[in-house]
């Protein structure tokens, strides 16, 4: 599996660490425990097919990336900086 | 037909013409008391114990492919009860006791071999942790022996004890642990359930779960609709998709776990040996192949195959621990789809939909749990009350904070 980092280019998956589903981009507020925190930390759609998840390019530019990929074929479909994705959501 | 040595002799002398199929191949009836989604180890064991312990025989097991074709047929066959956390400890202890009576209970040879498991440790701190673990196991009524370096050398003379990175201080020896013939476990439960009247329906994919007024009424399948009072999920790595049909999301992410087997060799590894620091464990099958594995690939996947970095890591760890395996040729490798829960422990509970039950989140430890899970799940389905040894495997524990984090890593998906 190779992931094309927007800054570093096409790199071996060994350079990256998987964090988890893009849910992690939407951290709930700090007002205390709520069902939103259960969603954020635990509950997952867990799709067999296209998913979007966060990877850390630790052995490269140390950016957080949002990777769109297929969990059945391991194809990498799209990669962008998590920062850009987060800004795009406002 | 009852299996016995006498039967083998009789059939052998009469041309082996009298053997019967081990189970029927029925068409689905329009209605059942209980439907079980998933004909793997857990689903088949549940059907067996529903019939045997609770007299509920109007049951069908619906299997998308063939019986035992999922993780129960694709694992490294280890059976053990060496957990430390309250809730896990009594559950796996109960499961191991069921293993010990399984062959008699099922009249089926599952080749259960209590060859012992040795968890190696490599520091004073790790020794303390294993001493505590061993005491917990003994308090639970199971067995544990703390081996020092010399004790390990006697049992495992072939390890590299003086490796500089992780020198071996000793090991925790769990004598009643071991291995079993994985497919036979599925087949034994299938035959036992079928004999008691359960319909095992293969090539029958569930495509929808029918819910009316918050109550489950049946399922849609590739072989037509089937009505039922109770529907029980036991779909392992596919639990997320089955739950989605009922509008549920589970605290589960499916990951790959790879395993490897070499060509058949003369007996050389007598136990199951685990090398936690290097992420490696190994045993030798009765056929002679070295069966080993390591950690997850650590990304969500349904590919049922892994990638090279993890394969390299596992094999490097194996070579560090036991250089003698270097000349063995690798025959094959494969990847299973693990239903990883966010705290690393399983779920056996009622779903928020009336009449729907969840059995999921077995992570990479589902095989040893097959009898215990089937027994406790059947108890829950039959009585609507939790079976004591599995009473902490709640679906809502992630929200209430009563998580069961055996490895003390935190309840978060990328940690287990």
PDB file of C-alpha atoms in Angstrom, chain B residues 221-399:
ATOM      1  CA  UNK B 221     -32.751 -12.902   2.821  1.00  0.00           C
ATOM      2  CA  UNK B 222     -31.475 -13.931  -0.589  1.00  0.00           C
ATOM      3  CA  UNK B 223     -33.796 -16.951  -0.156  1.00  0.00           C
ATOM      4  CA  UNK B 224     -36.877 -14.934   0.757  1.00  0.00           C
ATOM      5  CA  UNK B 225     -38.281 -13.327   3.902  1.00  0.00           C
ATOM      6  CA  UNK B 226     -38.220 -15.266   7.183  1.00  0.00           C
ATOM      7  CA  UNK B 227     -40.217 -14.199  10.214  1.00  0.00           C
ATOM      8  CA  UNK B 228     -38.928 -14.659  13.743  1.00  0.00           C
ATOM      9  CA  UNK B 229     -39.610 -13.580  17.304  1.00  0.00           C
ATOM     10  CA  UNK B 230     -35.937 -13.098  18.032  1.00  0.00           C
ATOM     11  CA  UNK B 231     -32.995 -12.321  15.772  1.00  0.00           C
ATOM     12  CA  UNK B 232     -29.428 -12.782  17.023  1.00  0.00           C
ATOM     13  CA  UNK B 233     -26.393 -11.349  15.240  1.00  0.00           C
ATOM     14  CA  UNK B 234     -23.151 -13.340  15.242  1.00  0.00           C
ATOM     15  CA  UNK B 235     -21.356 -11.940  12.219  1.00  0.00           C
ATOM     16  CA  UNK B 236     -17.847 -11.237  13.602  1.00  0.00           C
ATOM     17  CA  UNK B 237     -15.954  -8.933  11.234  1.00  0.00           C
ATOM     18  CA  UNK B 238     -19.148  -8.175   9.311  1.00  0.00           C
ATOM     19  CA  UNK B 239     -21.066  -7.113  12.420  1.00  0.00           C
ATOM     20  CA  UNK B 240     -21.023  -3.477  11.328  1.00  0.00           C
ATOM     21  CA  UNK B 241     -22.958  -4.203   8.146  1.00  0.00           C
ATOM     22  CA  UNK B 242     -25.481  -6.464   9.881  1.00  0.00           C
ATOM     23  CA  UNK B 243     -26.061  -3.871  12.608  1.00  0.00           C
ATOM     24  CA  UNK B 244     -26.530  -1.174   9.944  1.00  0.00           C
ATOM     25  CA  UNK B 245     -29.515  -3.139   8.598  1.00  0.00           C
ATOM     26  CA  UNK B 246     -31.170  -2.526  11.949  1.00  0.00           C
ATOM     27  CA  UNK B 247     -30.160   1.133  11.931  1.00  0.00           C
ATOM     28  CA  UNK B 248     -27.473   0.615  14.592  1.00  0.00           C
ATOM     29  CA  UNK B 249     -23.870   1.664  14.817  1.00  0.00           C
ATOM     30  CA  UNK B 250     -21.513  -0.446  16.921  1.00  0.00           C
ATOM     31  CA  UNK B 251     -18.347   0.556  18.789  1.00  0.00           C
ATOM     32  CA  UNK B 252     -16.473  -1.673  16.369  1.00  0.00           C
ATOM     33  CA  UNK B 253     -13.952  -1.091  13.589  1.00  0.00           C
ATOM     34  CA  UNK B 254     -12.927  -4.050  11.395  1.00  0.00           C
ATOM     35  CA  UNK B 255      -9.192  -4.607  11.023  1.00  0.00           C
ATOM     36  CA  UNK B 256      -6.886  -7.169   9.430  1.00  0.00           C
ATOM     37  CA  UNK B 257      -4.948  -9.696  11.452  1.00  0.00           C
ATOM     38  CA  UNK B 258      -2.464 -11.742   9.478  1.00  0.00           C
ATOM     39  CA  UNK B 259      -1.360 -15.301  10.162  1.00  0.00           C
ATOM     40  CA  UNK B 260       1.225 -17.536   8.557  1.00  0.00           C
ATOM     41  CA  UNK B 261       1.941 -21.236   8.213  1.00  0.00           C
ATOM     42  CA  UNK B 262       5.073 -23.051   7.085  1.00  0.00           C
ATOM     43  CA  UNK B 263       5.510 -26.371   5.339  1.00  0.00           C
ATOM     44  CA  UNK B 264       5.044 -29.434   7.564  1.00  0.00           C
ATOM     45  CA  UNK B 265       8.025 -30.187   9.799  1.00  0.00           C
ATOM     46  CA  UNK B 266       8.919 -32.861  12.352  1.00  0.00           C
ATOM     47  CA  UNK B 267       7.634 -32.005  15.853  1.00  0.00           C
ATOM     48  CA  UNK B 268       9.834 -29.262  17.284  1.00  0.00           C
ATOM     49  CA  UNK B 269       7.590 -26.761  19.115  1.00  0.00           C
ATOM     50  CA  UNK B 270       5.625 -28.515  21.852  1.00  0.00           C
ATOM     51  CA  UNK B 271       3.696 -25.544  23.284  1.00  0.00           C
ATOM     52  CA  UNK B 272       2.115 -22.289  22.259  1.00  0.00           C
ATOM     53  CA  UNK B 273       4.762 -19.601  22.796  1.00  0.00           C
ATOM     54  CA  UNK B 274       3.997 -15.898  22.867  1.00  0.00           C
ATOM     55  CA  UNK B 275       6.546 -13.128  22.568  1.00  0.00           C
ATOM     56  CA  UNK B 276       4.600 -10.018  23.397  1.00  0.00           C
ATOM     57  CA  UNK B 277       7.504  -7.590  23.190  1.00  0.00           C
ATOM     58  CA  UNK B 278       8.172  -8.579  19.605  1.00  0.00           C
ATOM     59  CA  UNK B 279       4.505  -9.068  18.613  1.00  0.00           C
ATOM     60  CA  UNK B 280       4.843 -12.737  17.752  1.00  0.00           C
ATOM     61  CA  UNK B 281       3.286 -16.032  18.808  1.00  0.00           C
ATOM     62  CA  UNK B 282       3.696 -19.537  17.474  1.00  0.00           C
ATOM     63  CA  UNK B 283       2.556 -23.135  17.767  1.00  0.00           C
ATOM     64  CA  UNK B 284       2.964 -26.234  15.641  1.00  0.00           C
ATOM     65  CA  UNK B 285      -0.094 -27.863  14.129  1.00  0.00           C
ATOM     66  CA  UNK B 286      -0.647 -31.603  14.357  1.00  0.00           C
ATOM     67  CA  UNK B 287       0.092 -31.687  10.627  1.00  0.00           C
ATOM     68  CA  UNK B 288       3.538 -30.216  11.355  1.00  0.00           C
ATOM     69  CA  UNK B 289       3.184 -26.686  10.029  1.00  0.00           C
ATOM     70  CA  UNK B 290       4.430 -23.840  12.205  1.00  0.00           C
ATOM     71  CA  UNK B 291       1.428 -21.570  12.714  1.00  0.00           C
ATOM     72  CA  UNK B 292       2.302 -18.042  13.777  1.00  0.00           C
ATOM     73  CA  UNK B 293       1.136 -14.474  13.772  1.00  0.00           C
ATOM     74  CA  UNK B 294       1.607 -11.105  15.333  1.00  0.00           C
ATOM     75  CA  UNK B 295      -0.222  -7.846  15.645  1.00  0.00           C
ATOM     76  CA  UNK B 296      -2.844  -6.147  13.518  1.00  0.00           C
ATOM     77  CA  UNK B 297      -1.917  -4.266  10.362  1.00  0.00           C
ATOM     78  CA  UNK B 298      -3.564  -1.347  12.222  1.00  0.00           C
ATOM     79  CA  UNK B 299      -5.894   0.199   9.693  1.00  0.00           C
ATOM     80  CA  UNK B 300      -9.570  -0.482   9.018  1.00  0.00           C
ATOM     81  CA  UNK B 301      -9.927  -3.152   6.334  1.00  0.00           C
ATOM     82  CA  UNK B 302     -12.188  -5.829   4.891  1.00  0.00           C
ATOM     83  CA  UNK B 303      -9.631  -7.030   2.357  1.00  0.00           C
ATOM     84  CA  UNK B 304      -9.097 -10.384   4.145  1.00  0.00           C
ATOM     85  CA  UNK B 305      -5.410 -10.066   3.276  1.00  0.00           C
ATOM     86  CA  UNK B 306      -2.652  -8.037   4.833  1.00  0.00           C
ATOM     87  CA  UNK B 307       0.286  -6.025   3.588  1.00  0.00           C
ATOM     88  CA  UNK B 308       4.006  -6.640   3.621  1.00  0.00           C
ATOM     89  CA  UNK B 309       5.161  -4.326   6.455  1.00  0.00           C
ATOM     90  CA  UNK B 310       3.307  -6.365   9.083  1.00  0.00           C
ATOM     91  CA  UNK B 311       4.388  -9.664   7.526  1.00  0.00           C
ATOM     92  CA  UNK B 312       8.013  -8.505   7.702  1.00  0.00           C
ATOM     93  CA  UNK B 313       7.601  -7.344  11.279  1.00  0.00           C
ATOM     94  CA  UNK B 314       6.118 -10.673  12.396  1.00  0.00           C
ATOM     95  CA  UNK B 315       8.799 -12.724  10.688  1.00  0.00           C
ATOM     96  CA  UNK B 316      11.607 -10.525  12.025  1.00  0.00           C
ATOM     97  CA  UNK B 317      10.248 -11.025  15.541  1.00  0.00           C
ATOM     98  CA  UNK B 318      10.069 -14.775  14.994  1.00  0.00           C
ATOM     99  CA  UNK B 319      13.665 -14.890  13.778  1.00  0.00           C
ATOM    100  CA  UNK B 320      14.819 -12.874  16.796  1.00  0.00           C
ATOM    101  CA  UNK B 321      13.105 -15.234  19.198  1.00  0.00           C
ATOM    102  CA  UNK B 322      13.844 -18.579  17.575  1.00  0.00           C
ATOM    103  CA  UNK B 323      16.474 -18.385  14.830  1.00  0.00           C
ATOM    104  CA  UNK B 324      15.917 -22.096  14.086  1.00  0.00           C
ATOM    105  CA  UNK B 325      12.768 -21.339  12.121  1.00  0.00           C
ATOM    106  CA  UNK B 326      14.727 -19.395   9.516  1.00  0.00           C
ATOM    107  CA  UNK B 327      15.070 -22.322   7.161  1.00  0.00           C
ATOM    108  CA  UNK B 328      11.391 -23.291   7.238  1.00  0.00           C
ATOM    109  CA  UNK B 329       9.618 -22.318   4.039  1.00  0.00           C
ATOM    110  CA  UNK B 330       6.478 -20.270   4.370  1.00  0.00           C
ATOM    111  CA  UNK B 331       3.554 -22.078   2.804  1.00  0.00           C
ATOM    112  CA  UNK B 332       0.868 -19.424   2.996  1.00  0.00           C
ATOM    113  CA  UNK B 333      -0.360 -16.348   4.789  1.00  0.00           C
ATOM    114  CA  UNK B 334      -3.822 -14.898   5.158  1.00  0.00           C
ATOM    115  CA  UNK B 335      -5.679 -12.086   6.843  1.00  0.00           C
ATOM    116  CA  UNK B 336      -8.835 -12.310   8.915  1.00  0.00           C
ATOM    117  CA  UNK B 337     -11.401  -9.543   9.376  1.00  0.00           C
ATOM    118  CA  UNK B 338     -11.368  -8.740  13.099  1.00  0.00           C
ATOM    119  CA  UNK B 339     -14.265  -6.926  14.752  1.00  0.00           C
ATOM    120  CA  UNK B 340     -12.147  -4.672  16.975  1.00  0.00           C
ATOM    121  CA  UNK B 341     -14.135  -3.030  19.753  1.00  0.00           C
ATOM    122  CA  UNK B 342     -12.778   0.230  21.091  1.00  0.00           C
ATOM    123  CA  UNK B 343     -11.845  -1.251  24.502  1.00  0.00           C
ATOM    124  CA  UNK B 344     -10.634  -4.611  23.195  1.00  0.00           C
ATOM    125  CA  UNK B 345     -13.385  -6.674  24.867  1.00  0.00           C
ATOM    126  CA  UNK B 346     -16.476  -8.300  23.321  1.00  0.00           C
ATOM    127  CA  UNK B 347     -20.184  -7.493  23.416  1.00  0.00           C
ATOM    128  CA  UNK B 348     -22.941  -9.984  24.283  1.00  0.00           C
ATOM    129  CA  UNK B 349     -26.073  -7.950  24.877  1.00  0.00           C
ATOM    130  CA  UNK B 350     -29.585  -7.000  23.820  1.00  0.00           C
ATOM    131  CA  UNK B 351     -29.739  -4.363  21.082  1.00  0.00           C
ATOM    132  CA  UNK B 352     -31.839  -1.230  21.576  1.00  0.00           C
ATOM    133  CA  UNK B 353     -34.408  -2.917  19.257  1.00  0.00           C
ATOM    134  CA  UNK B 354     -36.753  -5.358  21.062  1.00  0.00           C
ATOM    135  CA  UNK B 355     -35.998  -8.975  20.115  1.00  0.00           C
ATOM    136  CA  UNK B 356     -32.610  -8.171  18.551  1.00  0.00           C
ATOM    137  CA  UNK B 357     -29.351  -9.392  20.114  1.00  0.00           C
ATOM    138  CA  UNK B 358     -25.719  -8.421  19.540  1.00  0.00           C
ATOM    139  CA  UNK B 359     -22.689 -10.693  19.701  1.00  0.00           C
ATOM    140  CA  UNK B 360     -19.662  -8.829  18.348  1.00  0.00           C
ATOM    141  CA  UNK B 361     -16.354  -7.157  19.135  1.00  0.00           C
ATOM    142  CA  UNK B 362     -14.334 -10.342  19.619  1.00  0.00           C
ATOM    143  CA  UNK B 363     -11.222  -8.609  18.351  1.00  0.00           C
ATOM    144  CA  UNK B 364      -8.533 -11.218  17.675  1.00  0.00           C
ATOM    145  CA  UNK B 365      -9.673 -13.550  20.457  1.00  0.00           C
ATOM    146  CA  UNK B 366     -12.906 -15.066  19.216  1.00  0.00           C
ATOM    147  CA  UNK B 367     -11.802 -18.657  18.752  1.00  0.00           C
ATOM    148  CA  UNK B 368     -11.145 -19.590  22.382  1.00  0.00           C
ATOM    149  CA  UNK B 369     -14.429 -17.915  23.269  1.00  0.00           C
ATOM    150  CA  UNK B 370     -16.572 -20.052  20.936  1.00  0.00           C
ATOM    151  CA  UNK B 371     -18.135 -22.349  23.574  1.00  0.00           C
ATOM    152  CA  UNK B 372     -18.412 -19.676  26.265  1.00  0.00           C
ATOM    153  CA  UNK B 373     -19.889 -17.146  23.878  1.00  0.00           C
ATOM    154  CA  UNK B 374     -22.389 -19.660  22.504  1.00  0.00           C
ATOM    155  CA  UNK B 375     -23.404 -20.703  26.014  1.00  0.00           C
ATOM    156  CA  UNK B 376     -23.792 -17.164  27.371  1.00  0.00           C
ATOM    157  CA  UNK B 377     -25.445 -15.807  24.224  1.00  0.00           C
ATOM    158  CA  UNK B 378     -27.960 -18.677  24.196  1.00  0.00           C
ATOM    159  CA  UNK B 379     -28.726 -17.908  27.847  1.00  0.00           C
ATOM    160  CA  UNK B 380     -29.362 -14.251  27.020  1.00  0.00           C
ATOM    161  CA  UNK B 381     -31.554 -15.062  24.002  1.00  0.00           C
ATOM    162  CA  UNK B 382     -33.567 -17.704  25.853  1.00  0.00           C
ATOM    163  CA  UNK B 383     -34.100 -15.879  29.150  1.00  0.00           C
ATOM    164  CA  UNK B 384     -33.525 -12.188  28.269  1.00  0.00           C
ATOM    165  CA  UNK B 385     -31.142 -12.088  31.217  1.00  0.00           C
ATOM    166  CA  UNK B 386     -27.366 -11.902  31.144  1.00  0.00           C
ATOM    167  CA  UNK B 387     -25.460 -15.075  31.911  1.00  0.00           C
ATOM    168  CA  UNK B 388     -23.279 -14.299  34.947  1.00  0.00           C
ATOM    169  CA  UNK B 389     -19.821 -14.914  33.390  1.00  0.00           C
ATOM    170  CA  UNK B 390     -20.679 -12.624  30.437  1.00  0.00           C
ATOM    171  CA  UNK B 391     -22.679 -10.041  32.368  1.00  0.00           C
ATOM    172  CA  UNK B 392     -20.172  -7.226  31.831  1.00  0.00           C
ATOM    173  CA  UNK B 393     -20.070  -7.464  28.041  1.00  0.00           C
ATOM    174  CA  UNK B 394     -22.627  -4.660  27.734  1.00  0.00           C
ATOM    175  CA  UNK B 395     -23.254  -2.724  24.551  1.00  0.00           C
ATOM    176  CA  UNK B 396     -23.756   0.520  26.470  1.00  0.00           C
ATOM    177  CA  UNK B 397     -20.564   0.260  28.548  1.00  0.00           C
ATOM    178  CA  UNK B 398     -18.725   2.621  26.213  1.00  0.00           C
ATOM    179  CA  UNK B 399     -21.260   5.347  26.885  1.00  0.00           C
TER     180      UNK B 399
END
